[in-house]
mmCIF file of C-alpha atoms in Angstrom:
data_model
loop_
_atom_site.group_PDB
_atom_site.id
_atom_site.type_symbol
_atom_site.label_atom_id
_atom_site.label_comp_id
_atom_site.label_asym_id
_atom_site.label_seq_id
_atom_site.Cartn_x
_atom_site.Cartn_y
_atom_site.Cartn_z
ATOM 1 C CA ALA A 1 -0.749 -48.119 -130.367
ATOM 2 C CA MET A 2 -0.857 -49.751 -126.794
ATOM 3 C CA SER A 3 2.877 -50.517 -127.180
ATOM 4 C CA SER A 4 3.553 -46.872 -128.140
ATOM 5 C CA THR A 5 1.798 -45.587 -125.233
ATOM 6 C CA ILE A 6 3.502 -47.693 -122.854
ATOM 7 C CA ALA A 7 6.923 -46.572 -124.263
ATOM 8 C CA ARG A 8 6.112 -43.051 -123.862
ATOM 9 C CA THR A 9 5.176 -43.366 -120.052
ATOM 10 C CA ALA A 10 8.172 -45.179 -119.656
ATOM 11 C CA ARG A 11 10.246 -42.407 -121.075
ATOM 12 C CA SER A 12 8.628 -39.696 -118.948
ATOM 13 C CA ILE A 13 9.380 -41.557 -115.539
ATOM 14 C CA THR A 14 12.702 -42.163 -116.491
ATOM 15 C CA ALA A 15 13.287 -38.398 -117.299
ATOM 16 C CA ARG A 16 11.611 -37.349 -114.017
ATOM 17 C CA THR A 17 13.759 -39.731 -112.139
ATOM 18 C CA ALA A 18 16.910 -38.364 -113.780
ATOM 19 C CA ARG A 19 16.147 -34.574 -113.111
ATOM 20 C CA SER A 20 15.417 -35.558 -109.412
ATOM 21 C CA LEU A 21 18.766 -37.203 -108.996
ATOM 22 C CA LEU A 22 20.633 -34.507 -110.678
ATOM 23 C CA THR A 23 18.921 -31.612 -108.927
ATOM 24 C CA PRO A 24 20.678 -30.971 -105.278
ATOM 25 C CA ALA A 25 18.457 -31.349 -102.318
ATOM 26 C CA PRO A 26 17.442 -28.397 -100.463
ATOM 27 C CA SER A 27 20.156 -28.005 -97.334
ATOM 28 C CA THR A 28 18.589 -28.764 -93.749
ATOM 29 C CA SER A 29 21.679 -27.399 -91.958
ATOM 30 C CA ALA A 30 21.434 -23.816 -92.940
ATOM 31 C CA PRO A 31 19.866 -22.759 -89.699
ATOM 32 C CA PHE A 32 22.584 -24.419 -87.867
ATOM 33 C CA GLU A 33 25.453 -22.871 -90.090
ATOM 34 C CA ARG A 34 23.970 -19.443 -89.265
ATOM 35 C CA GLY A 35 23.715 -19.974 -85.658
ATOM 36 C CA ALA A 36 27.415 -21.006 -85.433
ATOM 37 C CA ALA A 37 28.280 -18.276 -87.440
ATOM 38 C CA LEU A 38 26.564 -15.729 -84.969
ATOM 39 C CA ALA A 39 28.161 -17.572 -82.089
ATOM 40 C CA ASN A 40 31.575 -17.131 -83.396
ATOM 41 C CA ARG A 41 31.056 -13.498 -83.887
ATOM 42 C CA LEU A 42 29.716 -13.159 -80.145
ATOM 43 C CA HIS A 43 32.822 -15.078 -78.887
ATOM 44 C CA ARG A 44 35.099 -12.776 -80.729
ATOM 45 C CA HIS A 45 33.571 -9.799 -79.478
ATOM 46 C CA GLY A 46 33.409 -10.965 -75.936
ATOM 47 C CA ARG A 47 37.071 -11.842 -75.977
ATOM 48 C CA ASN A 48 38.002 -8.445 -77.312
ATOM 49 C CA VAL A 49 35.914 -6.839 -74.342
ATOM 50 C CA ILE A 50 37.832 -8.896 -71.833
ATOM 51 C CA LEU A 51 41.135 -8.231 -73.415
ATOM 52 C CA ASP A 52 40.380 -4.418 -73.398
ATOM 53 C CA HIS A 53 39.288 -4.703 -69.663
ATOM 54 C CA GLN A 54 42.360 -6.258 -68.742
ATOM 55 C CA ARG A 55 44.705 -3.829 -70.489
ATOM 56 C CA ARG A 56 42.750 -0.990 -68.753
ATOM 57 C CA PHE A 57 43.250 -2.690 -65.441
ATOM 58 C CA ALA A 58 46.854 -3.281 -65.719
ATOM 59 C CA SER A 59 47.454 0.334 -66.933
ATOM 60 C CA SER A 60 45.539 1.570 -63.960
ATOM 61 C CA SER A 61 47.245 3.408 -60.747
ATOM 62 C CA PRO A 62 49.678 1.412 -58.470
ATOM 63 C CA ARG A 63 47.093 1.081 -55.685
ATOM 64 C CA GLY A 64 45.271 -1.387 -58.032
ATOM 65 C CA ARG A 65 48.174 -3.510 -58.655
ATOM 66 C CA VAL A 66 49.349 -6.660 -56.869
ATOM 67 C CA ASP A 67 53.093 -7.204 -56.595
ATOM 68 C CA ALA A 68 53.670 -10.880 -57.398
ATOM 69 C CA ASN A 69 56.898 -10.760 -55.402
ATOM 70 C CA LYS A 70 55.039 -9.489 -52.365
ATOM 71 C CA GLY A 71 52.573 -11.120 -50.310
ATOM 72 C CA PRO A 72 49.329 -9.358 -48.594
ATOM 73 C CA VAL A 73 51.456 -9.318 -45.314
ATOM 74 C CA GLY A 74 55.002 -8.272 -45.190
ATOM 75 C CA TRP A 75 57.834 -9.660 -42.928
ATOM 76 C CA THR A 76 57.744 -6.705 -40.710
ATOM 77 C CA SER A 77 54.047 -7.190 -39.958
ATOM 78 C CA LEU A 78 54.700 -11.017 -38.956
ATOM 79 C CA ALA A 79 57.607 -9.934 -36.830
ATOM 80 C CA LEU A 80 55.123 -7.451 -34.983
ATOM 81 C CA VAL A 81 52.275 -10.111 -34.547
ATOM 82 C CA SER A 82 54.939 -12.812 -33.380
ATOM 83 C CA LEU A 83 56.525 -10.307 -30.945
ATOM 84 C CA THR A 84 52.997 -9.159 -29.608
ATOM 85 C CA GLY A 85 51.965 -12.806 -29.098
ATOM 86 C CA ALA A 86 55.094 -13.771 -27.180
ATOM 87 C CA THR A 87 54.750 -10.792 -24.920
ATOM 88 C CA CYS A 88 51.130 -11.687 -24.186
ATOM 89 C CA LEU A 89 52.165 -15.339 -23.410
ATOM 90 C CA TYR A 90 54.895 -14.452 -21.266
ATOM 91 C CA PHE A 91 52.784 -11.983 -18.950
ATOM 92 C CA TYR A 92 50.057 -14.479 -18.842
ATOM 93 C CA ASP A 93 52.110 -17.219 -17.652
ATOM 94 C CA ARG A 94 53.675 -15.034 -15.045
ATOM 95 C CA GLU A 95 50.451 -14.007 -13.850
ATOM 96 C CA ARG A 96 48.886 -17.389 -13.629
ATOM 97 C CA GLN A 97 52.030 -18.601 -11.551
ATOM 98 C CA ARG A 98 51.666 -15.717 -9.323
ATOM 99 C CA ARG A 99 48.130 -16.563 -8.413
ATOM 100 C CA VAL A 100 49.136 -20.409 -8.168
ATOM 101 C CA ASP A 101 51.832 -19.259 -5.560
ATOM 102 C CA GLY A 102 49.116 -17.053 -3.809
ATOM 103 C CA VAL A 103 46.619 -19.822 -3.424
ATOM 104 C CA ARG A 104 49.652 -22.076 -2.023
ATOM 105 C CA ALA A 105 50.618 -19.227 0.408
ATOM 106 C CA ALA A 106 47.126 -18.673 1.499
ATOM 107 C CA LYS A 107 46.386 -22.442 2.203
ATOM 108 C CA THR A 108 49.657 -22.603 4.160
ATOM 109 C CA GLN A 109 48.978 -19.721 6.124
ATOM 110 C CA SER A 110 45.402 -20.600 6.976
ATOM 111 C CA ASN A 111 46.440 -24.039 8.154
ATOM 112 C CA GLY A 112 49.379 -22.618 9.868
ATOM 113 C CA PHE A 113 51.667 -25.503 8.585
ATOM 114 C CA GLN A 114 54.800 -23.150 8.320
ATOM 115 C CA THR A 115 58.124 -25.188 7.872
ATOM 116 C CA ASN A 116 61.041 -24.441 10.173
ATOM 117 C CA VAL A 117 63.826 -24.149 7.433
ATOM 118 C CA ALA A 118 66.613 -24.929 9.709
ATOM 119 C CA GLY A 119 65.063 -28.074 11.416
ATOM 120 C CA GLY A 120 63.092 -29.311 8.433
ATOM 121 C CA LYS A 121 59.758 -29.755 10.542
ATOM 122 C CA ALA A 122 56.585 -27.977 10.568
ATOM 123 C CA SER A 123 55.982 -25.802 13.705
ATOM 124 C CA VAL A 124 52.835 -27.548 14.640
ATOM 125 C CA GLY A 125 52.033 -28.768 18.042
ATOM 126 C CA GLY A 126 53.537 -28.038 21.528
ATOM 127 C CA ALA A 127 52.809 -28.154 25.322
ATOM 128 C CA PHE A 128 49.205 -28.156 26.248
ATOM 129 C CA ARG A 129 47.167 -28.851 29.603
ATOM 130 C CA LEU A 130 43.748 -30.181 29.326
ATOM 131 C CA THR A 131 41.251 -32.374 31.417
ATOM 132 C CA ASP A 132 40.871 -36.081 31.011
ATOM 133 C CA SER A 133 37.343 -37.006 30.534
ATOM 134 C CA ARG A 134 37.897 -40.470 31.886
ATOM 135 C CA THR A 135 39.373 -39.470 35.162
ATOM 136 C CA GLY A 136 38.661 -35.835 35.507
ATOM 137 C CA LYS A 137 42.413 -35.185 36.097
ATOM 138 C CA ALA A 138 44.931 -33.021 34.119
ATOM 139 C CA PHE A 139 46.174 -34.504 31.005
ATOM 140 C CA THR A 140 49.125 -32.943 29.090
ATOM 141 C CA ASP A 141 51.223 -33.650 25.913
ATOM 142 C CA LYS A 142 53.538 -35.611 27.814
ATOM 143 C CA ASP A 143 51.007 -38.428 28.617
ATOM 144 C CA LEU A 144 51.034 -39.141 24.898
ATOM 145 C CA LEU A 145 54.994 -39.846 24.712
ATOM 146 C CA GLY A 146 55.856 -43.330 24.051
ATOM 147 C CA ASN A 147 52.980 -43.909 21.491
ATOM 148 C CA PHE A 148 51.831 -42.855 18.210
ATOM 149 C CA ALA A 149 48.801 -40.454 18.633
ATOM 150 C CA MET A 150 46.091 -39.105 16.266
ATOM 151 C CA LEU A 151 44.836 -35.908 17.470
ATOM 152 C CA TYR A 152 41.196 -34.411 16.063
ATOM 153 C CA PHE A 153 39.868 -31.351 17.288
ATOM 154 C CA GLY A 154 35.814 -31.125 17.188
ATOM 155 C CA PHE A 155 32.751 -30.530 19.275
ATOM 156 C CA THR A 156 30.258 -32.982 20.622
ATOM 157 C CA HIS A 157 27.210 -31.241 19.195
ATOM 158 C CA CYS A 158 28.741 -31.627 15.460
ATOM 159 C CA PRO A 159 26.097 -33.072 13.384
ATOM 160 C CA ASP A 160 27.888 -35.015 10.916
ATOM 161 C CA ILE A 161 31.491 -34.059 10.013
ATOM 162 C CA CYS A 162 33.124 -34.843 13.368
ATOM 163 C CA PRO A 163 31.430 -38.388 13.705
ATOM 164 C CA ASP A 164 32.568 -39.093 10.117
ATOM 165 C CA GLU A 165 36.084 -38.121 11.027
ATOM 166 C CA LEU A 166 36.142 -39.843 14.428
ATOM 167 C CA GLU A 167 34.890 -42.971 12.742
ATOM 168 C CA LYS A 168 37.782 -42.996 10.178
ATOM 169 C CA VAL A 169 40.297 -42.408 13.152
ATOM 170 C CA ALA A 170 38.701 -45.313 14.871
ATOM 171 C CA GLU A 171 39.134 -47.568 11.984
ATOM 172 C CA VAL A 172 42.516 -46.565 11.312
ATOM 173 C CA THR A 173 43.311 -47.022 15.060
ATOM 174 C CA THR A 174 42.062 -50.581 15.123
ATOM 175 C CA SER A 175 43.682 -51.768 11.779
ATOM 176 C CA ILE A 176 47.209 -50.161 12.782
ATOM 177 C CA ASN A 177 47.044 -51.442 16.357
ATOM 178 C CA SER A 178 46.123 -55.020 14.925
ATOM 179 C CA THR A 179 49.256 -55.087 12.786
ATOM 180 C CA LEU A 180 51.627 -53.747 15.558
ATOM 181 C CA GLU A 181 50.327 -56.438 18.066
ATOM 182 C CA LYS A 182 50.866 -59.111 15.651
ATOM 183 C CA LYS A 183 54.359 -57.912 14.576
ATOM 184 C CA HIS A 184 55.703 -56.964 18.217
ATOM 185 C CA ASP A 185 53.497 -59.222 20.459
ATOM 186 C CA GLY A 186 51.963 -56.116 22.242
ATOM 187 C CA THR A 187 55.404 -54.570 23.174
ATOM 188 C CA ALA A 188 55.702 -51.991 20.528
ATOM 189 C CA ALA A 189 54.174 -48.615 20.737
ATOM 190 C CA ARG A 190 50.574 -48.215 19.793
ATOM 191 C CA LEU A 191 48.510 -45.755 18.148
ATOM 192 C CA VAL A 192 46.262 -43.781 20.440
ATOM 193 C CA PRO A 193 43.108 -41.893 19.265
ATOM 194 C CA VAL A 194 42.664 -38.419 20.869
ATOM 195 C CA PHE A 195 39.662 -36.032 20.895
ATOM 196 C CA ILE A 196 39.883 -32.386 21.801
ATOM 197 C CA SER A 197 37.032 -30.327 22.361
ATOM 198 C CA ILE A 198 36.913 -26.789 20.868
ATOM 199 C CA ASP A 199 33.586 -25.960 22.628
ATOM 200 C CA PRO A 200 34.244 -26.342 26.306
ATOM 201 C CA SER A 201 31.245 -24.405 27.295
ATOM 202 C CA ARG A 202 28.950 -27.243 26.284
ATOM 203 C CA ASP A 203 31.477 -30.231 26.237
ATOM 204 C CA THR A 204 31.924 -31.055 29.930
ATOM 205 C CA ALA A 205 34.063 -33.935 30.973
ATOM 206 C CA LYS A 206 30.974 -36.369 31.500
ATOM 207 C CA ARG A 207 29.656 -35.466 28.076
ATOM 208 C CA VAL A 208 32.999 -35.968 26.274
ATOM 209 C CA LYS A 209 33.472 -39.349 27.913
ATOM 210 C CA GLU A 210 30.193 -40.615 26.824
ATOM 211 C CA TYR A 211 30.937 -39.189 23.422
ATOM 212 C CA VAL A 212 34.156 -40.905 22.590
ATOM 213 C CA LYS A 213 32.812 -44.096 23.625
ATOM 214 C CA GLU A 214 30.667 -44.268 20.604
ATOM 215 C CA PHE A 215 33.910 -44.273 18.441
ATOM 216 C CA HIS A 216 36.524 -46.470 19.975
ATOM 217 C CA ALA A 217 37.034 -47.957 23.555
ATOM 218 C CA ASP A 218 40.572 -46.581 23.497
ATOM 219 C CA MET A 219 39.748 -43.046 22.440
ATOM 220 C CA ILE A 220 41.051 -40.298 24.894
ATOM 221 C CA GLY A 221 38.459 -37.302 25.264
ATOM 222 C CA LEU A 222 39.812 -34.156 26.526
ATOM 223 C CA THR A 223 38.309 -30.601 27.445
ATOM 224 C CA GLY A 224 38.839 -27.990 29.734
ATOM 225 C CA SER A 225 38.365 -24.322 30.170
ATOM 226 C CA GLU A 226 37.983 -21.881 27.374
ATOM 227 C CA LYS A 227 41.427 -20.743 27.604
ATOM 228 C CA GLN A 228 42.979 -24.197 27.827
ATOM 229 C CA CYS A 229 41.268 -25.479 24.627
ATOM 230 C CA GLU A 230 41.790 -22.238 22.817
ATOM 231 C CA ASP A 231 45.624 -22.667 23.680
ATOM 232 C CA ALA A 232 45.869 -26.176 22.458
ATOM 233 C CA ALA A 233 43.853 -25.296 19.151
ATOM 234 C CA ARG A 234 46.202 -22.616 18.458
ATOM 235 C CA LYS A 235 49.454 -24.824 19.189
ATOM 236 C CA TYR A 236 47.930 -26.963 16.181
ATOM 237 C CA ARG A 237 46.913 -24.119 14.019
ATOM 238 C CA VAL A 238 43.112 -25.043 14.534
ATOM 239 C CA TYR A 239 40.838 -22.491 13.266
ATOM 240 C CA TYR A 240 37.418 -22.361 15.002
ATOM 241 C CA ARG A 241 34.397 -19.939 15.669
ATOM 242 C CA LYS A 242 30.847 -20.259 16.702
ATOM 243 C CA THR A 243 27.983 -19.695 14.227
ATOM 244 C CA GLY A 244 24.343 -19.052 14.275
ATOM 245 C CA ASP A 245 22.354 -17.383 16.764
ATOM 246 C CA GLU A 246 24.837 -15.930 19.298
ATOM 247 C CA ALA A 247 21.932 -14.794 21.492
ATOM 248 C CA ALA A 248 20.971 -18.494 22.189
ATOM 249 C CA LYS A 249 23.090 -19.886 24.774
ATOM 250 C CA ASP A 250 23.332 -23.474 23.529
ATOM 251 C CA ASP A 251 21.827 -23.364 20.082
ATOM 252 C CA TYR A 252 24.852 -22.811 17.892
ATOM 253 C CA LEU A 253 27.210 -24.692 15.653
ATOM 254 C CA VAL A 254 31.038 -24.487 15.635
ATOM 255 C CA ASP A 255 32.899 -23.901 12.172
ATOM 256 C CA HIS A 256 36.320 -25.384 12.384
ATOM 257 C CA SER A 257 39.290 -26.938 10.783
ATOM 258 C CA ILE A 258 38.769 -30.400 9.508
ATOM 259 C CA ILE A 259 42.268 -31.898 10.098
ATOM 260 C CA THR A 260 43.433 -35.067 12.077
ATOM 261 C CA TYR A 261 47.140 -34.883 13.263
ATOM 262 C CA LEU A 262 49.709 -37.750 13.407
ATOM 263 C CA LEU A 263 52.426 -37.557 16.362
ATOM 264 C CA ASN A 264 55.257 -39.870 16.921
ATOM 265 C CA PRO A 265 56.321 -41.308 20.199
ATOM 266 C CA GLU A 266 58.470 -38.341 21.092
ATOM 267 C CA GLY A 267 55.380 -36.039 20.578
ATOM 268 C CA GLU A 268 56.469 -34.481 17.383
ATOM 269 C CA PHE A 269 54.105 -33.707 14.587
ATOM 270 C CA VAL A 270 54.575 -36.052 11.721
ATOM 271 C CA THR A 271 51.866 -35.161 9.151
ATOM 272 C CA PHE A 272 48.166 -34.379 8.801
ATOM 273 C CA TYR A 273 45.138 -35.643 7.160
ATOM 274 C CA GLY A 274 42.032 -33.817 5.782
ATOM 275 C CA LYS A 275 38.471 -34.598 5.325
ATOM 276 C CA ASN A 276 39.082 -35.941 1.645
ATOM 277 C CA THR A 277 41.767 -38.493 2.745
ATOM 278 C CA THR A 278 40.211 -41.923 2.571
ATOM 279 C CA GLU A 279 40.520 -44.413 5.407
ATOM 280 C CA LYS A 280 42.800 -46.809 3.215
ATOM 281 C CA GLU A 281 44.983 -43.706 2.494
ATOM 282 C CA VAL A 282 45.419 -42.883 6.240
ATOM 283 C CA ILE A 283 46.141 -46.492 7.025
ATOM 284 C CA ALA A 284 48.852 -46.827 4.412
ATOM 285 C CA SER A 285 50.359 -43.438 5.434
ATOM 286 C CA VAL A 286 50.372 -44.244 9.041
ATOM 287 C CA ARG A 287 51.875 -47.484 8.553
ATOM 288 C CA GLY A 288 54.638 -46.091 6.402
ATOM 289 C CA HIS A 289 55.510 -43.598 8.934
ATOM 290 C CA ILE A 290 55.564 -46.139 11.726
ATOM 291 C CA GLU A 291 57.802 -48.289 9.810
ATOM 292 C CA ALA A 292 60.177 -45.326 8.920
ATOM 293 C CA TYR A 293 60.315 -44.491 12.629
ATOM 294 C CA GLU A 294 61.085 -48.040 13.828
ATOM 295 C CA ASN A 295 63.929 -48.328 11.061
ATOM 296 C CA GLN A 296 65.657 -45.032 11.664
#
């Protein structure tokens, strides 16, 4: 009985196992397959919508079309833009040059350094008659002949600019004369520093004499009457005018050109130096002009 029971149990287990193996398992991919089918239908529908939109756009009015053979800007527009730009550039450059020429002309006119085309020399300088502060006697342009000279127009009450420029003139004079003495044993022309007052109402001969001593022992101080000083300043194109309280007799300043002039031994104007020209630059320039004069 026991053996028959065991046999029946074994046959039952074997039958169930066979049925489980022969029966197909339920598919777990069905939801994914349904999702893929839905996505495929949506894709086909969207593609049809896009194609339909493209067909409608292509069949619309010419304003909505873009010609592949033509760019957004035609050759005519490019030509007009180029022509306009070139015209603006031309007028800008001409106006800029006109302004530059105007500034140069204004500077030349203000300084009075007009060139004599025929002679090739600037029409600066000329005869003058002033008073030598050392002797109280008359001093003219003829007294400078035979030497190089550096002329500076200023006034003794000048707070800073005149002293600075006269110190520069003094240093240049010392350097140049030292070189000339070594080169020619004191027989050649020297460089003479000269101060000319443009404020004769306050710059007496005595005051000018004491003033120039502070800068160089060889500096010549010249003054004179209002008319004499004005005439000399005009010959050298020097601008000056009183500033400040005109009611005060002695309390005023004088606005003037800040220029130092170089003359050759013949009394001719050679060149000039402004405030911004350094001492070294002046020395090199004066030395060059002296060498050129000696070698001519």
